[in-house]
Amino acid sequence: MTVEAAGLLADFSKQRLDGDGLETLFATARAARLDDARSLLFAGAVMNPTENRPALHMALRRGGGGGDVADQVEVERKRIRLLASRLRSGELRGFSGQPLKHLVCIGIGGSDLGPRLVCDALAPPRSAVDRERFDVRFVANVDPCDLHLALADLDPASTGFVVVSKTFTTRETLANAQAARRWLGAAGAGNEAGARHLIGVTANADAAVAYGIRADQILRFWDWVGGRYSLWSAVGISIAVACGPDAFDTLLEGAATMDRHFQEAPLEQNLPVWLGLMSIWNRNGLGCTSQAVIPYAERLRLLPAFLQQLVMESNGKSALLDGSRTSQPTAPVIWGVSGTNAQHSFFQQLHQGPDVVPVDFIIAREPELKPASDDPRHDILLANCLAQSAALALGKPPPDQAAGEDWHKAFPGNRPSTVILLPRIDAASLGALLAAYEHATFVASVVLGINAFDQFGVEYGKVMATSIEAVLGGKPDEGIDASTRALIRHIRQPGRLR
Ligand code: F6P
């Protein structure tokens, strides 16, 4: 029940299935022709039929697939390296001639979560000694406070912005970028000089140019990279800047090692296959509606948020590949925060609540910081992670009611979890971990018979927001439902609901 790949070890022995269950699970995968689907993915076939696109994110990390695109990937990779090096060395200067020292990355969803997670996991802290080191920040929310807080202590003369948007049409991102331009303008940067501060990352370069970003400051990626699979592309420029181009390359290599394992290892020894099939077992076999992800590593505290988009935007669907409606559950709800903090909030319910929530525990064997000989904290971290996983699985014998024991202190046990062990939190291991989850998501989609690479579910709300924004701006509220209309009126004139 233990599988190793790319330096990672995943222990599935605390999952709730026996040999027969395991056989059924792999038989299900074979019946869904997982082998063929995997080959088609790596052969660059159209895996996203509703948008008529292949899914070639592995090509971004030389992990296989997409022979045709290798050259353009290489060209862009060199441009990422060059731009990151120029920023880090202070060669890029702003409107007043000062070197840019801060980079504010504006993007949302897949244009934010991946790079934000990786930078949080790998960027060295800005210590007093290297205060001059390049500083990278992220802004996603259209709530003006997000940008305001990010800019509060920055000097416009030394601040650059990366506007990251695959489509270059996302309302929130463009509105934040516009606010950033106003901020630069207010400090004296006219349009042309202000453009020195702007870098674009997009699959729609024409729109970025029309928006006012200089063509030589646009990094490109392509339609065949899904937003939530895009951190390996130019979307990861922030990683190359914050952690260094070499660390970005190592991240890609770690992911590529996992790609090769996923592509080549037999299903029964394949880590992403196990991971994907366990989620099917827990969701569709045991009926668990949610799945917690608890990294026992503060550096991975953003992993649950990243996986929420990866898993739920990929597989949170009701349509089968043929367009009919599925009759079974699809993606679980993904949630979690880092341990040990989580133990002191919701673990009560994980241990004793009536619902069973499977958990993925993630730990690193070695600490990031070499501990002093009398510092037990990394061992405390490891011990807690292993203890929680064991306590969930084993529980305690039922209360001896004859002896007056009741259910208050009962631990039913039999609660499934996987422990994923990384050698340490470094670029190679993180690349491998994220790639493993990407492929696991694909595996689950194949068994479920759904398209993991489109996301029509996010569109309808965007369309509605556009009409409501117009009403907030003064347009008549005809066609708006009564509840929303009343709320709009109350927002504009508190107390007036009709
Ligand atoms: O709204 C969801 C979504 O389309 C995601 O799939 C995507 O990652 C995000 O918006 C951002 O889109 P873009 O990169 O085009 O701005």
PDB file of C-alpha atoms in Angstrom, residues 180-451:
ATOM      1  CA  ALA A 180      -2.270  50.005 -10.710  1.00  0.00           C
ATOM      2  CA  ARG A 181      -1.817  52.191 -13.779  1.00  0.00           C
ATOM      3  CA  ARG A 182      -3.684  55.025 -12.071  1.00  0.00           C
ATOM      4  CA  TRP A 183      -1.344  54.631  -9.084  1.00  0.00           C
ATOM      5  CA  LEU A 184       1.691  54.907 -11.344  1.00  0.00           C
ATOM      6  CA  GLY A 185       0.125  57.824 -13.199  1.00  0.00           C
ATOM      7  CA  ALA A 186      -0.565  59.702  -9.973  1.00  0.00           C
ATOM      8  CA  ALA A 187       3.137  59.421  -9.187  1.00  0.00           C
ATOM      9  CA  GLY A 188       4.056  61.058 -12.470  1.00  0.00           C
ATOM     10  CA  ALA A 189       4.429  58.095 -14.837  1.00  0.00           C
ATOM     11  CA  GLY A 190       2.772  59.013 -18.135  1.00  0.00           C
ATOM     12  CA  ASN A 191       1.466  56.266 -20.400  1.00  0.00           C
ATOM     13  CA  GLU A 192       4.741  55.592 -22.157  1.00  0.00           C
ATOM     14  CA  ALA A 193       6.970  55.753 -19.091  1.00  0.00           C
ATOM     15  CA  GLY A 194       4.351  53.859 -17.049  1.00  0.00           C
ATOM     16  CA  ALA A 195       4.471  51.051 -19.638  1.00  0.00           C
ATOM     17  CA  ARG A 196       8.036  50.324 -18.513  1.00  0.00           C
ATOM     18  CA  HIS A 197       6.511  49.095 -15.261  1.00  0.00           C
ATOM     19  CA  LEU A 198       4.087  46.682 -16.905  1.00  0.00           C
ATOM     20  CA  ILE A 199       4.716  43.091 -17.905  1.00  0.00           C
ATOM     21  CA  GLY A 200       1.973  40.969 -19.435  1.00  0.00           C
ATOM     22  CA  VAL A 201       1.611  37.190 -19.313  1.00  0.00           C
ATOM     23  CA  THR A 202      -1.113  35.898 -21.581  1.00  0.00           C
ATOM     24  CA  ALA A 203      -2.297  33.624 -24.364  1.00  0.00           C
ATOM     25  CA  ASN A 204      -3.964  36.663 -25.953  1.00  0.00           C
ATOM     26  CA  ALA A 205      -1.027  38.952 -26.749  1.00  0.00           C
ATOM     27  CA  ASP A 206      -3.095  41.185 -29.058  1.00  0.00           C
ATOM     28  CA  ALA A 207      -5.408  42.126 -26.203  1.00  0.00           C
ATOM     29  CA  ALA A 208      -2.428  42.834 -23.947  1.00  0.00           C
ATOM     30  CA  VAL A 209      -0.862  45.130 -26.572  1.00  0.00           C
ATOM     31  CA  ALA A 210      -4.206  46.877 -27.102  1.00  0.00           C
ATOM     32  CA  TYR A 211      -4.341  47.364 -23.356  1.00  0.00           C
ATOM     33  CA  GLY A 212      -1.044  49.224 -23.435  1.00  0.00           C
ATOM     34  CA  ILE A 213       1.572  46.626 -22.555  1.00  0.00           C
ATOM     35  CA  ARG A 214       4.733  46.819 -24.660  1.00  0.00           C
ATOM     36  CA  ALA A 215       5.042  43.825 -27.004  1.00  0.00           C
ATOM     37  CA  ASP A 216       8.615  43.183 -25.798  1.00  0.00           C
ATOM     38  CA  GLN A 217       7.318  42.928 -22.216  1.00  0.00           C
ATOM     39  CA  ILE A 218       4.686  40.290 -22.974  1.00  0.00           C
ATOM     40  CA  LEU A 219       5.408  36.674 -22.124  1.00  0.00           C
ATOM     41  CA  ARG A 220       3.241  34.197 -23.937  1.00  0.00           C
ATOM     42  CA  PHE A 221       1.552  30.932 -23.223  1.00  0.00           C
ATOM     43  CA  TRP A 222      -0.985  29.017 -25.204  1.00  0.00           C
ATOM     44  CA  ASP A 223      -4.549  27.767 -25.449  1.00  0.00           C
ATOM     45  CA  TRP A 224      -3.392  24.227 -24.794  1.00  0.00           C
ATOM     46  CA  VAL A 225      -2.424  25.150 -21.234  1.00  0.00           C
ATOM     47  CA  GLY A 226      -5.431  25.190 -18.895  1.00  0.00           C
ATOM     48  CA  GLY A 227      -5.390  28.108 -16.424  1.00  0.00           C
ATOM     49  CA  ARG A 228      -5.142  25.819 -13.394  1.00  0.00           C
ATOM     50  CA  TYR A 229      -2.285  23.899 -15.060  1.00  0.00           C
ATOM     51  CA  SER A 230      -0.360  27.022 -16.049  1.00  0.00           C
ATOM     52  CA  LEU A 231       2.115  27.737 -13.239  1.00  0.00           C
ATOM     53  CA  TRP A 232       4.758  25.906 -15.302  1.00  0.00           C
ATOM     54  CA  SER A 233       4.434  28.442 -18.122  1.00  0.00           C
ATOM     55  CA  ALA A 234       5.287  32.161 -18.143  1.00  0.00           C
ATOM     56  CA  VAL A 235       2.590  32.433 -15.467  1.00  0.00           C
ATOM     57  CA  GLY A 236       5.457  31.283 -13.212  1.00  0.00           C
ATOM     58  CA  ILE A 237       7.594  34.380 -13.968  1.00  0.00           C
ATOM     59  CA  SER A 238       6.977  35.437 -10.359  1.00  0.00           C
ATOM     60  CA  ILE A 239       8.564  32.146  -9.221  1.00  0.00           C
ATOM     61  CA  ALA A 240      11.630  32.752 -11.398  1.00  0.00           C
ATOM     62  CA  VAL A 241      11.919  36.255  -9.947  1.00  0.00           C
ATOM     63  CA  ALA A 242      11.236  35.449  -6.279  1.00  0.00           C
ATOM     64  CA  CYS A 243      13.107  32.145  -6.094  1.00  0.00           C
ATOM     65  CA  GLY A 244      15.531  32.503  -8.999  1.00  0.00           C
ATOM     66  CA  PRO A 245      15.425  31.068 -12.548  1.00  0.00           C
ATOM     67  CA  ASP A 246      17.372  27.983 -11.422  1.00  0.00           C
ATOM     68  CA  ALA A 247      14.787  27.162  -8.757  1.00  0.00           C
ATOM     69  CA  PHE A 248      12.046  27.542 -11.386  1.00  0.00           C
ATOM     70  CA  ASP A 249      13.910  25.094 -13.644  1.00  0.00           C
ATOM     71  CA  THR A 250      14.318  22.647 -10.755  1.00  0.00           C
ATOM     72  CA  LEU A 251      10.586  22.888 -10.029  1.00  0.00           C
ATOM     73  CA  LEU A 252       9.884  22.006 -13.665  1.00  0.00           C
ATOM     74  CA  GLU A 253      12.354  19.118 -13.538  1.00  0.00           C
ATOM     75  CA  GLY A 254      10.693  17.728 -10.395  1.00  0.00           C
ATOM     76  CA  ALA A 255       7.351  17.855 -12.166  1.00  0.00           C
ATOM     77  CA  ALA A 256       8.828  16.256 -15.296  1.00  0.00           C
ATOM     78  CA  THR A 257      10.163  13.359 -13.226  1.00  0.00           C
ATOM     79  CA  MET A 258       6.634  12.771 -11.956  1.00  0.00           C
ATOM     80  CA  ASP A 259       5.296  13.061 -15.527  1.00  0.00           C
ATOM     81  CA  ARG A 260       7.626  10.308 -16.706  1.00  0.00           C
ATOM     82  CA  HIS A 261       6.658   8.116 -13.774  1.00  0.00           C
ATOM     83  CA  PHE A 262       2.958   8.682 -14.472  1.00  0.00           C
ATOM     84  CA  GLN A 263       3.444   7.953 -18.153  1.00  0.00           C
ATOM     85  CA  GLU A 264       5.572   4.833 -17.740  1.00  0.00           C
ATOM     86  CA  ALA A 265       4.815   3.057 -14.455  1.00  0.00           C
ATOM     87  CA  PRO A 266       2.260   0.255 -14.505  1.00  0.00           C
ATOM     88  CA  LEU A 267      -1.044   1.320 -12.967  1.00  0.00           C
ATOM     89  CA  GLU A 268      -0.473  -0.724  -9.797  1.00  0.00           C
ATOM     90  CA  GLN A 269       2.842   1.028  -9.078  1.00  0.00           C
ATOM     91  CA  ASN A 270       1.813   4.457 -10.214  1.00  0.00           C
ATOM     92  CA  LEU A 271       1.604   7.135  -7.526  1.00  0.00           C
ATOM     93  CA  PRO A 272      -0.790   9.555  -9.281  1.00  0.00           C
ATOM     94  CA  VAL A 273      -2.978   6.599 -10.278  1.00  0.00           C
ATOM     95  CA  TRP A 274      -3.230   5.488  -6.651  1.00  0.00           C
ATOM     96  CA  LEU A 275      -3.918   9.034  -5.509  1.00  0.00           C
ATOM     97  CA  GLY A 276      -6.661   9.522  -8.094  1.00  0.00           C
ATOM     98  CA  LEU A 277      -8.227   6.126  -7.461  1.00  0.00           C
ATOM     99  CA  MET A 278      -8.272   6.724  -3.683  1.00  0.00           C
ATOM    100  CA  SER A 279     -10.309   9.864  -4.237  1.00  0.00           C
ATOM    101  CA  ILE A 280     -12.749   7.815  -6.348  1.00  0.00           C
ATOM    102  CA  TRP A 281     -12.908   5.126  -3.664  1.00  0.00           C
ATOM    103  CA  ASN A 282     -13.631   7.632  -0.914  1.00  0.00           C
ATOM    104  CA  ARG A 283     -16.091   9.771  -2.893  1.00  0.00           C
ATOM    105  CA  ASN A 284     -17.878   7.183  -5.001  1.00  0.00           C
ATOM    106  CA  GLY A 285     -17.286   4.051  -2.950  1.00  0.00           C
ATOM    107  CA  LEU A 286     -17.589   5.271   0.630  1.00  0.00           C
ATOM    108  CA  GLY A 287     -19.736   8.334  -0.133  1.00  0.00           C
ATOM    109  CA  CYS A 288     -17.467  10.880   1.584  1.00  0.00           C
ATOM    110  CA  THR A 289     -18.493  14.265   0.231  1.00  0.00           C
ATOM    111  CA  SER A 290     -15.351  16.134   1.189  1.00  0.00           C
ATOM    112  CA  GLN A 291     -11.618  15.607   1.341  1.00  0.00           C
ATOM    113  CA  ALA A 292      -9.264  17.473   3.653  1.00  0.00           C
ATOM    114  CA  VAL A 293      -5.682  18.292   2.680  1.00  0.00           C
ATOM    115  CA  ILE A 294      -3.492  19.012   5.679  1.00  0.00           C
ATOM    116  CA  PRO A 295       0.121  19.890   4.955  1.00  0.00           C
ATOM    117  CA  TYR A 296       2.201  19.591   8.105  1.00  0.00           C
ATOM    118  CA  ALA A 297       4.467  22.259   6.662  1.00  0.00           C
ATOM    119  CA  GLU A 298       3.815  25.959   7.005  1.00  0.00           C
ATOM    120  CA  ARG A 299       5.511  26.484   3.664  1.00  0.00           C
ATOM    121  CA  LEU A 300       2.678  24.496   2.038  1.00  0.00           C
ATOM    122  CA  ARG A 301      -0.151  26.364   3.737  1.00  0.00           C
ATOM    123  CA  LEU A 302      -1.530  27.486   0.365  1.00  0.00           C
ATOM    124  CA  LEU A 303      -1.677  23.949  -1.032  1.00  0.00           C
ATOM    125  CA  PRO A 304      -5.354  23.404  -0.082  1.00  0.00           C
ATOM    126  CA  ALA A 305      -6.376  26.577  -1.938  1.00  0.00           C
ATOM    127  CA  PHE A 306      -4.416  25.487  -5.015  1.00  0.00           C
ATOM    128  CA  LEU A 307      -5.948  22.007  -4.925  1.00  0.00           C
ATOM    129  CA  GLN A 308      -9.427  23.445  -4.507  1.00  0.00           C
ATOM    130  CA  GLN A 309      -9.181  24.971  -7.963  1.00  0.00           C
ATOM    131  CA  LEU A 310      -7.279  22.059  -9.470  1.00  0.00           C
ATOM    132  CA  VAL A 311      -9.707  19.370  -8.317  1.00  0.00           C
ATOM    133  CA  MET A 312     -13.012  21.206  -8.093  1.00  0.00           C
ATOM    134  CA  GLU A 313     -12.685  23.278 -11.285  1.00  0.00           C
ATOM    135  CA  SER A 314     -11.444  20.194 -13.139  1.00  0.00           C
ATOM    136  CA  ASN A 315     -13.844  17.550 -11.886  1.00  0.00           C
ATOM    137  CA  GLY A 316     -16.699  19.382 -10.145  1.00  0.00           C
ATOM    138  CA  LYS A 317     -19.044  18.683 -13.049  1.00  0.00           C
ATOM    139  CA  SER A 318     -22.218  16.775 -13.849  1.00  0.00           C
ATOM    140  CA  ALA A 319     -21.755  16.291 -17.596  1.00  0.00           C
ATOM    141  CA  LEU A 320     -20.193  13.137 -18.992  1.00  0.00           C
ATOM    142  CA  LEU A 321     -17.911  13.331 -22.032  1.00  0.00           C
ATOM    143  CA  ASP A 322     -20.847  12.504 -24.321  1.00  0.00           C
ATOM    144  CA  GLY A 323     -22.823  15.444 -22.937  1.00  0.00           C
ATOM    145  CA  SER A 324     -25.266  13.376 -20.903  1.00  0.00           C
ATOM    146  CA  ARG A 325     -25.701  13.818 -17.181  1.00  0.00           C
ATOM    147  CA  THR A 326     -23.739  11.664 -14.753  1.00  0.00           C
ATOM    148  CA  SER A 327     -25.631   9.618 -12.211  1.00  0.00           C
ATOM    149  CA  GLN A 328     -22.800   9.495  -9.695  1.00  0.00           C
ATOM    150  CA  PRO A 329     -20.940  11.999  -7.503  1.00  0.00           C
ATOM    151  CA  THR A 330     -17.879  13.612  -9.049  1.00  0.00           C
ATOM    152  CA  ALA A 331     -15.235  15.731  -7.251  1.00  0.00           C
ATOM    153  CA  PRO A 332     -15.264  15.945  -3.469  1.00  0.00           C
ATOM    154  CA  VAL A 333     -15.156  19.322  -1.749  1.00  0.00           C
ATOM    155  CA  ILE A 334     -11.474  20.035  -1.060  1.00  0.00           C
ATOM    156  CA  TRP A 335     -10.510  22.028   1.988  1.00  0.00           C
ATOM    157  CA  GLY A 336      -7.850  22.278   4.656  1.00  0.00           C
ATOM    158  CA  VAL A 337      -5.233  24.363   6.432  1.00  0.00           C
ATOM    159  CA  SER A 338      -1.775  23.575   7.675  1.00  0.00           C
ATOM    160  CA  GLY A 339      -1.095  21.330  10.636  1.00  0.00           C
ATOM    161  CA  THR A 340      -0.593  21.492  13.537  1.00  0.00           C
ATOM    162  CA  ASN A 341      -2.871  24.572  13.496  1.00  0.00           C
ATOM    163  CA  ALA A 342      -5.718  22.495  12.053  1.00  0.00           C
ATOM    164  CA  GLN A 343      -5.625  20.147  15.039  1.00  0.00           C
ATOM    165  CA  HIS A 344      -6.659  22.999  17.274  1.00  0.00           C
ATOM    166  CA  SER A 345      -9.684  23.954  15.210  1.00  0.00           C
ATOM    167  CA  PHE A 346     -11.605  21.371  13.182  1.00  0.00           C
ATOM    168  CA  PHE A 347      -9.870  18.091  14.026  1.00  0.00           C
ATOM    169  CA  GLN A 348     -12.458  17.555  16.761  1.00  0.00           C
ATOM    170  CA  GLN A 349     -14.998  16.892  14.016  1.00  0.00           C
ATOM    171  CA  LEU A 350     -12.626  14.761  11.942  1.00  0.00           C
ATOM    172  CA  HIS A 351     -12.174  12.415  14.908  1.00  0.00           C
ATOM    173  CA  GLN A 352     -15.645  12.354  16.426  1.00  0.00           C
ATOM    174  CA  GLY A 353     -18.163  13.878  14.010  1.00  0.00           C
ATOM    175  CA  PRO A 354     -20.614  11.462  12.382  1.00  0.00           C
ATOM    176  CA  ASP A 355     -19.343  12.252   8.863  1.00  0.00           C
ATOM    177  CA  VAL A 356     -16.154  10.653   7.648  1.00  0.00           C
ATOM    178  CA  VAL A 357     -13.692  13.048   5.975  1.00  0.00           C
ATOM    179  CA  PRO A 358     -10.686  11.421   4.291  1.00  0.00           C
ATOM    180  CA  VAL A 359      -7.449  13.330   4.796  1.00  0.00           C
ATOM    181  CA  ASP A 360      -4.282  13.726   2.743  1.00  0.00           C
ATOM    182  CA  PHE A 361      -1.446  14.447   5.169  1.00  0.00           C
ATOM    183  CA  ILE A 362       1.696  15.912   3.644  1.00  0.00           C
ATOM    184  CA  ILE A 363       4.972  16.017   5.557  1.00  0.00           C
ATOM    185  CA  ALA A 364       8.649  16.617   4.867  1.00  0.00           C
ATOM    186  CA  ARG A 365      11.211  14.225   6.325  1.00  0.00           C
ATOM    187  CA  GLU A 366      13.878  16.904   6.772  1.00  0.00           C
ATOM    188  CA  PRO A 367      13.262  20.361   8.201  1.00  0.00           C
ATOM    189  CA  GLU A 368      13.941  23.392   6.026  1.00  0.00           C
ATOM    190  CA  LEU A 369      15.997  24.996   8.772  1.00  0.00           C
ATOM    191  CA  LYS A 370      18.683  22.938  10.444  1.00  0.00           C
ATOM    192  CA  PRO A 371      17.454  22.685  14.029  1.00  0.00           C
ATOM    193  CA  ALA A 372      19.599  23.375  17.074  1.00  0.00           C
ATOM    194  CA  SER A 373      20.330  20.157  18.946  1.00  0.00           C
ATOM    195  CA  ASP A 374      17.875  21.142  21.670  1.00  0.00           C
ATOM    196  CA  ASP A 375      15.083  22.193  19.272  1.00  0.00           C
ATOM    197  CA  PRO A 376      12.482  19.418  19.022  1.00  0.00           C
ATOM    198  CA  ARG A 377       9.990  21.291  16.838  1.00  0.00           C
ATOM    199  CA  HIS A 378      10.402  19.397  13.574  1.00  0.00           C
ATOM    200  CA  ASP A 379      10.008  16.121  15.436  1.00  0.00           C
ATOM    201  CA  ILE A 380       6.941  17.519  17.194  1.00  0.00           C
ATOM    202  CA  LEU A 381       5.524  18.386  13.773  1.00  0.00           C
ATOM    203  CA  LEU A 382       6.224  14.899  12.392  1.00  0.00           C
ATOM    204  CA  ALA A 383       4.921  13.187  15.515  1.00  0.00           C
ATOM    205  CA  ASN A 384       1.668  15.104  15.397  1.00  0.00           C
ATOM    206  CA  CYS A 385       1.082  14.317  11.749  1.00  0.00           C
ATOM    207  CA  LEU A 386       1.718  10.607  12.207  1.00  0.00           C
ATOM    208  CA  ALA A 387      -0.318  10.550  15.424  1.00  0.00           C
ATOM    209  CA  GLN A 388      -3.356  12.149  13.793  1.00  0.00           C
ATOM    210  CA  SER A 389      -3.273   9.750  10.895  1.00  0.00           C
ATOM    211  CA  ALA A 390      -2.969   6.747  13.251  1.00  0.00           C
ATOM    212  CA  ALA A 391      -5.646   8.022  15.637  1.00  0.00           C
ATOM    213  CA  LEU A 392      -8.088   8.562  12.771  1.00  0.00           C
ATOM    214  CA  ALA A 393      -7.456   5.046  11.466  1.00  0.00           C
ATOM    215  CA  LEU A 394      -7.329   3.057  14.675  1.00  0.00           C
ATOM    216  CA  GLY A 395      -9.651   4.952  17.003  1.00  0.00           C
ATOM    217  CA  LYS A 396     -10.172   3.466  20.442  1.00  0.00           C
ATOM    218  CA  PRO A 397     -12.270   0.500  21.551  1.00  0.00           C
ATOM    219  CA  PRO A 398     -15.961   1.449  21.959  1.00  0.00           C
ATOM    220  CA  PRO A 399     -17.030   2.763  25.361  1.00  0.00           C
ATOM    221  CA  ASP A 400     -17.605   0.131  28.025  1.00  0.00           C
ATOM    222  CA  GLN A 401     -21.123   1.239  28.876  1.00  0.00           C
ATOM    223  CA  ALA A 402     -21.408  -1.356  31.625  1.00  0.00           C
ATOM    224  CA  ALA A 403     -18.484   0.411  33.303  1.00  0.00           C
ATOM    225  CA  GLY A 404     -20.286   3.741  32.969  1.00  0.00           C
ATOM    226  CA  GLU A 405     -18.302   5.014  29.957  1.00  0.00           C
ATOM    227  CA  ASP A 406     -20.324   7.058  27.447  1.00  0.00           C
ATOM    228  CA  TRP A 407     -19.648   8.332  23.929  1.00  0.00           C
ATOM    229  CA  HIS A 408     -17.976  11.588  24.919  1.00  0.00           C
ATOM    230  CA  LYS A 409     -14.509  10.116  24.826  1.00  0.00           C
ATOM    231  CA  ALA A 410     -15.120   7.565  22.096  1.00  0.00           C
ATOM    232  CA  PHE A 411     -12.968   7.484  18.949  1.00  0.00           C
ATOM    233  CA  PRO A 412     -14.705   5.374  16.312  1.00  0.00           C
ATOM    234  CA  GLY A 413     -11.594   5.159  14.083  1.00  0.00           C
ATOM    235  CA  ASN A 414     -11.715   3.547  10.640  1.00  0.00           C
ATOM    236  CA  ARG A 415     -11.262   7.043   9.152  1.00  0.00           C
ATOM    237  CA  PRO A 416      -9.156   6.986   6.001  1.00  0.00           C
ATOM    238  CA  SER A 417      -6.054   9.002   5.283  1.00  0.00           C
ATOM    239  CA  THR A 418      -3.030   9.034   3.006  1.00  0.00           C
ATOM    240  CA  VAL A 419       0.383  10.223   4.161  1.00  0.00           C
ATOM    241  CA  ILE A 420       2.590  11.743   1.476  1.00  0.00           C
ATOM    242  CA  LEU A 421       6.189  12.057   2.565  1.00  0.00           C
ATOM    243  CA  LEU A 422       8.532  14.509   0.820  1.00  0.00           C
ATOM    244  CA  PRO A 423      12.268  14.424   1.433  1.00  0.00           C
ATOM    245  CA  ARG A 424      12.111  18.173   2.151  1.00  0.00           C
ATOM    246  CA  ILE A 425      10.192  21.191   0.921  1.00  0.00           C
ATOM    247  CA  ASP A 426      12.311  22.101  -2.064  1.00  0.00           C
ATOM    248  CA  ALA A 427      11.720  22.959  -5.699  1.00  0.00           C
ATOM    249  CA  ALA A 428      12.107  19.404  -7.033  1.00  0.00           C
ATOM    250  CA  SER A 429       9.808  17.801  -4.451  1.00  0.00           C
ATOM    251  CA  LEU A 430       7.190  20.505  -4.771  1.00  0.00           C
ATOM    252  CA  GLY A 431       7.199  20.188  -8.572  1.00  0.00           C
ATOM    253  CA  ALA A 432       6.720  16.432  -8.234  1.00  0.00           C
ATOM    254  CA  LEU A 433       3.945  16.819  -5.651  1.00  0.00           C
ATOM    255  CA  LEU A 434       1.935  19.293  -7.720  1.00  0.00           C
ATOM    256  CA  ALA A 435       2.354  17.221 -10.877  1.00  0.00           C
ATOM    257  CA  ALA A 436       1.208  14.135  -8.945  1.00  0.00           C
ATOM    258  CA  TYR A 437      -1.996  15.915  -7.945  1.00  0.00           C
ATOM    259  CA  GLU A 438      -2.531  17.155 -11.515  1.00  0.00           C
ATOM    260  CA  HIS A 439      -2.288  13.617 -12.851  1.00  0.00           C
ATOM    261  CA  ALA A 440      -4.395  12.219  -9.998  1.00  0.00           C
ATOM    262  CA  THR A 441      -7.113  14.702 -10.979  1.00  0.00           C
ATOM    263  CA  PHE A 442      -6.878  13.453 -14.553  1.00  0.00           C
ATOM    264  CA  VAL A 443      -7.066   9.824 -13.395  1.00  0.00           C
ATOM    265  CA  ALA A 444     -10.248  10.559 -11.433  1.00  0.00           C
ATOM    266  CA  SER A 445     -11.768  12.339 -14.452  1.00  0.00           C
ATOM    267  CA  VAL A 446     -11.115   9.321 -16.668  1.00  0.00           C
ATOM    268  CA  VAL A 447     -12.814   6.944 -14.238  1.00  0.00           C
ATOM    269  CA  LEU A 448     -15.717   9.381 -13.853  1.00  0.00           C
ATOM    270  CA  GLY A 449     -15.949   9.836 -17.639  1.00  0.00           C
ATOM    271  CA  ILE A 450     -15.756  13.629 -17.542  1.00  0.00           C
ATOM    272  CA  ASN A 451     -13.683  16.351 -19.211  1.00  0.00           C
TER     273      ASN A 451
END
